[in-house]
Coordinates of C-alpha atoms in Angstrom, one line a residue:
M1 CA -24.6 -7.3 -4.8
D2 CA -23.4 -10.3 -6.5
P3 CA -25.5 -13.2 -6.1
I4 CA -24.7 -15.9 -3.7
S5 CA -24.6 -19.3 -3.8
D6 CA -27.7 -21.4 -1.6
P7 CA -26.7 -22.5 1.2
A8 CA -25.1 -25.7 2.1
P9 CA -27.4 -29.3 3.9
D10 CA -27.8 -28.1 7.7
P11 CA -25.4 -30.0 9.9
G12 CA -27.5 -29.2 12.9
P13 CA -30.1 -30.9 13.6
A14 CA -32.4 -27.8 13.8
E15 CA -35.2 -26.5 12.1
D16 CA -33.9 -24.3 8.8
L17 CA -33.9 -21.1 8.1
A18 CA -36.9 -19.4 6.3
Y19 CA -35.3 -17.3 3.6
R20 CA -37.8 -14.1 2.7
H21 CA -35.3 -12.2 0.4
A22 CA -33.7 -14.9 -2.1
P23 CA -29.4 -14.8 -2.7
G24 CA -29.3 -12.0 -6.9
T25 CA -32.9 -10.4 -5.4
P26 CA -32.9 -6.9 -5.1
V27 CA -33.0 -5.5 -2.0
T28 CA -33.9 -2.5 -0.6
Y29 CA -31.0 -0.7 1.5
R30 CA -32.0 1.9 3.9
A31 CA -31.3 5.6 4.0
H32 CA -28.8 5.3 7.2
Q33 CA -26.8 2.1 7.3
R34 CA -25.4 3.3 10.6
G35 CA -26.5 5.5 13.8
I36 CA -25.7 6.3 16.6
D37 CA -27.4 5.4 20.2
L38 CA -28.0 6.2 23.9
T39 CA -25.4 3.0 25.1
A40 CA -22.7 4.2 22.6
W41 CA -23.0 7.7 23.6
L42 CA -23.1 6.4 27.7
R43 CA -19.6 4.6 26.5
I44 CA -17.9 8.0 24.7
A45 CA -18.9 10.1 28.1
L46 CA -17.5 6.9 30.1
H47 CA -14.9 7.5 27.9
L48 CA -13.9 10.8 27.9
P49 CA -12.1 11.1 31.4
G50 CA -9.8 8.2 30.4
F51 CA -9.2 10.3 26.7
L52 CA -9.0 13.8 28.5
L53 CA -6.0 11.9 30.6
G54 CA -4.4 10.0 27.5
L55 CA -4.5 14.3 26.1
A56 CA -3.0 15.1 29.1
L57 CA 0.2 12.5 28.9
V58 CA 0.5 12.6 24.9
T59 CA 0.3 16.2 25.7
A60 CA 3.0 16.3 28.1
A61 CA 5.7 13.9 26.3
A62 CA 5.2 16.4 23.0
L63 CA 6.2 19.7 25.0
A64 CA 9.3 17.2 26.4
L65 CA 10.2 16.1 22.8
E66 CA 9.7 19.8 21.9
A67 CA 12.1 20.8 24.8
W68 CA 15.0 17.7 23.7
V69 CA 15.0 18.2 19.2
G70 CA 12.4 21.6 18.9
L71 CA 10.0 19.5 17.3
S72 CA 6.7 21.7 17.5
A73 CA 4.4 19.8 20.5
W74 CA 1.5 19.9 17.9
V75 CA 2.2 17.4 15.7
P76 CA 2.5 14.7 18.1
V77 CA -0.7 15.2 19.8
A78 CA -3.0 16.3 16.3
L79 CA -1.7 12.7 15.8
W80 CA -2.6 11.3 18.2
A81 CA -5.6 12.5 18.2
G82 CA -7.2 11.7 15.0
S83 CA -4.9 8.5 15.1
G84 CA -8.7 7.1 15.7
S85 CA -9.9 7.6 12.6
L86 CA -8.3 4.4 11.9
V87 CA -11.0 2.7 13.2
F88 CA -12.7 2.4 9.4
H89 CA -9.3 2.1 8.2
R90 CA -9.7 -1.0 6.0
P91 CA -6.3 -2.1 6.1
T92 CA -5.9 -1.6 9.5
E93 CA -9.3 -3.4 11.2
E94 CA -7.6 -6.8 8.7
R95 CA -4.8 -6.3 10.7
I96 CA -7.1 -5.7 13.9
A97 CA -9.2 -8.6 12.6
R98 CA -5.6 -11.0 12.4
H99 CA -3.5 -10.3 14.6
L100 CA -5.0 -8.9 17.6
L101 CA -8.8 -10.4 17.2
R102 CA -6.5 -13.9 15.9
L103 CA -9.6 -14.1 13.3
H104 CA -8.9 -15.5 10.3
R105 CA -11.2 -15.1 6.6
P106 CA -13.7 -17.8 6.1
L107 CA -12.1 -21.1 3.8
P108 CA -14.6 -21.8 0.7
H109 CA -17.0 -24.1 2.3
E110 CA -17.3 -21.7 5.5
Q111 CA -18.1 -18.5 3.5
A112 CA -20.0 -21.4 1.5
V113 CA -22.4 -21.3 4.8
L114 CA -22.2 -17.9 6.2
A115 CA -22.6 -15.4 2.9
P116 CA -26.5 -16.7 2.6
L117 CA -26.9 -16.2 5.5
W118 CA -25.3 -12.5 6.3
H119 CA -27.3 -11.5 2.8
E120 CA -30.5 -12.5 4.3
V121 CA -30.4 -11.1 7.6
T122 CA -28.8 -7.7 6.0
A123 CA -31.4 -7.9 3.7
R124 CA -34.0 -7.8 6.0
A125 CA -31.9 -5.2 8.4
G126 CA -32.2 -3.1 4.8
V127 CA -27.7 -3.1 5.4
D128 CA -25.4 -3.7 2.7
G129 CA -23.5 -6.7 3.7
S130 CA -21.2 -5.7 1.5
R131 CA -19.4 -3.3 3.3
Y132 CA -18.4 -5.5 6.3
Q133 CA -16.1 -8.5 6.4
L134 CA -17.0 -12.2 8.1
W135 CA -14.3 -13.7 10.3
I136 CA -13.7 -17.1 11.9
E137 CA -11.9 -16.9 14.7
D138 CA -10.7 -21.2 16.1
S139 CA -12.2 -21.1 19.4
D140 CA -14.3 -24.4 20.9
G141 CA -17.0 -21.8 22.4
L142 CA -20.3 -20.6 20.7
N143 CA -19.4 -17.1 20.8
A144 CA -19.3 -14.8 17.7
L145 CA -17.8 -10.9 18.1
A146 CA -18.5 -7.4 16.4
A147 CA -15.0 -5.3 16.1
A148 CA -14.1 -2.0 14.7
G149 CA -16.4 -0.2 12.1
H150 CA -16.2 -3.4 9.4
I151 CA -15.0 -6.9 11.6
V152 CA -17.9 -9.4 12.1
G153 CA -16.7 -13.0 13.6
V154 CA -17.8 -16.0 14.8
T155 CA -15.9 -18.6 16.6
R156 CA -15.3 -21.7 14.5
H157 CA -17.8 -24.3 16.7
A158 CA -20.2 -22.3 16.0
L159 CA -20.3 -22.7 12.5
E160 CA -20.3 -26.0 13.3
R161 CA -22.3 -26.5 16.0
L162 CA -25.4 -24.7 15.6
P163 CA -27.9 -24.6 13.4
R164 CA -28.1 -22.5 10.6
S165 CA -31.3 -20.1 12.0
Q166 CA -29.5 -19.8 15.7
L167 CA -26.5 -18.9 13.3
A168 CA -28.6 -16.0 11.5
A169 CA -30.1 -14.9 14.5
V170 CA -26.1 -14.5 16.5
L171 CA -25.0 -12.9 13.4
A172 CA -28.3 -10.5 13.2
H173 CA -26.9 -9.5 16.8
E174 CA -23.3 -8.5 16.2
L175 CA -25.5 -6.5 13.4
G176 CA -27.0 -4.9 15.5
H177 CA -24.1 -3.6 17.8
H178 CA -22.4 -2.0 14.5
T179 CA -25.8 -0.1 12.8
G180 CA -26.1 1.6 17.3
G181 CA -22.0 2.6 17.4
H182 CA -21.5 0.1 20.0
T183 CA -18.1 -1.4 18.3
W184 CA -16.3 1.2 16.9
A185 CA -17.6 3.3 20.6
G186 CA -16.1 0.3 22.6
L187 CA -13.0 0.4 20.8
L188 CA -12.4 4.4 19.9
G189 CA -12.7 5.0 23.8
H190 CA -9.8 1.4 24.2
W191 CA -7.4 3.7 21.6
Y192 CA -7.5 6.5 23.5
G193 CA -6.9 5.4 27.1
I194 CA -3.7 3.6 26.5
P195 CA -1.7 6.2 27.5
A196 CA -3.4 6.2 30.8
R197 CA -3.4 2.6 31.2
I198 CA 0.6 2.7 30.1
A199 CA 0.8 5.7 33.3
W200 CA -0.5 3.8 35.4
R201 CA 1.1 0.2 34.4
A202 CA 4.0 2.8 35.2
L203 CA 3.1 3.7 38.7
T204 CA 2.4 0.2 39.6
L205 CA 5.5 -1.3 38.9
L206 CA 7.6 2.4 40.1
R207 CA 5.6 1.6 43.3
I208 CA 6.2 -2.5 43.7
R209 CA 10.3 -2.1 43.4
A210 CA 10.4 0.9 45.8
S211 CA 7.5 -0.8 48.8
R212 CA 11.1 -3.5 48.8
S213 CA 13.9 -1.3 48.9
L214 CA 11.6 1.9 51.4
S215 CA 12.4 0.9 54.8
P216 CA 8.8 0.9 56.6
T217 CA 9.8 4.4 57.9
A218 CA 10.3 5.7 55.0
A219 CA 6.7 4.2 53.3
L220 CA 4.8 5.2 56.1
M221 CA 6.0 9.4 55.1
I222 CA 5.3 8.6 51.7
V223 CA 1.7 7.0 52.3
T224 CA 0.7 10.1 54.6
V225 CA 2.2 13.1 52.7
A226 CA -0.3 10.8 49.1
G227 CA -2.7 10.7 51.5
Y228 CA -3.0 14.4 52.2
L229 CA -2.6 15.3 48.7
T230 CA -5.4 12.9 48.0
Y231 CA -6.8 14.6 51.3
L232 CA -6.9 18.1 49.4
T233 CA -7.2 17.2 45.8
L234 CA -11.5 15.4 46.8
A235 CA -11.9 18.8 48.9
A236 CA -10.9 21.6 46.5
T237 CA -12.6 19.3 43.4
Y238 CA -16.0 18.8 46.0
G239 CA -15.8 15.2 45.7
L240 CA -15.7 14.7 41.7
P241 CA -12.5 12.4 41.3
L242 CA -14.1 9.3 43.6
L243 CA -16.8 9.4 40.4
L244 CA -14.2 7.5 38.8
L245 CA -14.6 4.9 41.2
A246 CA -17.9 4.2 39.6
L247 CA -16.3 3.6 36.4
P248 CA -16.0 0.0 35.7
W249 CA -19.5 -0.7 37.5
L250 CA -21.0 2.7 34.9
A251 CA -19.7 0.5 31.9
A252 CA -20.0 -2.6 32.8
A253 CA -24.3 -1.4 32.6
V254 CA -23.7 0.3 30.2
G255 CA -22.5 -3.1 27.8
R256 CA -25.1 -5.1 29.5
R257 CA -27.1 -2.4 27.8
A258 CA -25.7 -3.2 24.7
E259 CA -26.2 -6.4 24.8
L260 CA -30.1 -6.0 25.3
R261 CA -30.3 -3.5 22.5
A262 CA -28.5 -5.9 20.0
D263 CA -31.1 -8.1 20.9
A264 CA -33.9 -5.9 20.1
H265 CA -31.9 -5.6 16.9
A266 CA -32.2 -9.6 15.9
A267 CA -35.3 -9.8 17.5
R268 CA -37.6 -7.0 15.3
L269 CA -35.7 -9.0 12.5
G270 CA -37.7 -12.0 13.3
F271 CA -34.8 -13.4 14.9
A272 CA -36.4 -13.5 18.7
P273 CA -37.1 -17.7 18.9
M274 CA -34.4 -18.9 17.3
L275 CA -32.6 -16.4 19.5
S276 CA -34.9 -17.4 22.6
A277 CA -34.0 -21.2 21.3
L278 CA -30.0 -20.8 22.0
L279 CA -30.0 -18.9 24.5
H280 CA -32.2 -21.7 27.2
Q281 CA -30.0 -24.7 25.6
T282 CA -26.6 -22.1 26.7
L283 CA -28.4 -21.4 30.5
A284 CA -28.9 -25.7 30.7
E285 CA -25.5 -25.8 29.6
E286 CA -24.4 -23.5 32.4
E287 CA -26.6 -24.8 34.8
G288 CA -25.4 -27.9 34.7
D289 CA -21.3 -27.6 34.4
D290 CA -22.1 -24.7 37.3
P291 CA -25.5 -25.0 38.9
Q292 CA -23.7 -22.1 41.9
G293 CA -23.9 -19.7 38.9
T294 CA -21.4 -16.9 39.3
G295 CA -21.7 -14.1 42.3
L296 CA -23.6 -10.5 42.3
L297 CA -20.6 -8.7 42.4
D298 CA -19.4 -10.7 39.3
R299 CA -22.9 -9.8 37.3
L300 CA -22.1 -6.3 38.3
L301 CA -18.9 -5.8 36.7
S302 CA -20.0 -7.9 33.6
G303 CA -20.9 -6.1 30.2
H304 CA -22.5 -9.2 29.4
P305 CA -26.4 -9.6 31.0
D306 CA -26.8 -13.2 32.5
H307 CA -29.4 -14.7 30.1
R308 CA -32.2 -15.1 31.8
T309 CA -32.5 -11.5 32.0
R310 CA -32.3 -11.6 27.9
L311 CA -34.7 -14.0 27.9
H312 CA -37.4 -12.1 30.0
H313 CA -36.7 -8.7 27.8
L314 CA -37.3 -11.1 25.0
Q315 CA -40.5 -12.1 25.9
Q316 CA -42.5 -9.2 24.3
Y317 CA -41.1 -9.9 20.9
L318 CA -42.6 -13.9 20.5

């Protein structure tokens, strides 16, 4: 890797990060830079119904297009099925970061802070940090993100406020999402579920418009017929479609497990004390702003575990 300049003086009132790998020194990289853990497999499995429904919708549209203009239906279906590979396409990632996630590349003084920290984190993990791209989000929140195949972003507020050691812990957490396969698995599921979401929104819009123009008698007849067809479907499939109602809850549970795995990744690299200190600070601030806390339903549908749960799981590394 290219030599990287030393970090600028720490603007935050906290301990400095004890560097183990000075920039420019040899680093041993792992043979396998990334993998796919159990949570990534579960996330893919939970997105499978959306993918199959999207495949059915795209196939139906392709067959209609074939009947209309004569284009083979396999062409658009194959293009759609292979479009997920763009998750790892660097120019596409660049557009995702800039236009969808609203990120921008670090300015020179921001890069001077992030580069040594990222080098230290990736060197401890045995990962080639040059494969990833660092981004900045103009936000007042203390947050960071990992997306697509190589995107690692932090908010400007986190960059300016967090001590270097805690910022490195945050970066180690996001690296854990990449090395565990969480980021690309989630993005692929979101991408292949777009046709199903478009169809659902179109049906919802038609239902709203129809409900405004139909008489009560006609609306009752439609509801009755739809209910009967639903009953026949559930009876014929032994109620399996009801499992779709559990998908949001299961997806949230898998998301929480992925966050705990990313915490464990950062802790194994030596950042457990820094991450724990950051969580304690964030917990105190949130309890001061909202003493009641979030409800049970909100916690079950959240893809992030609460701070107390994360602190509990970090105890074994302290």
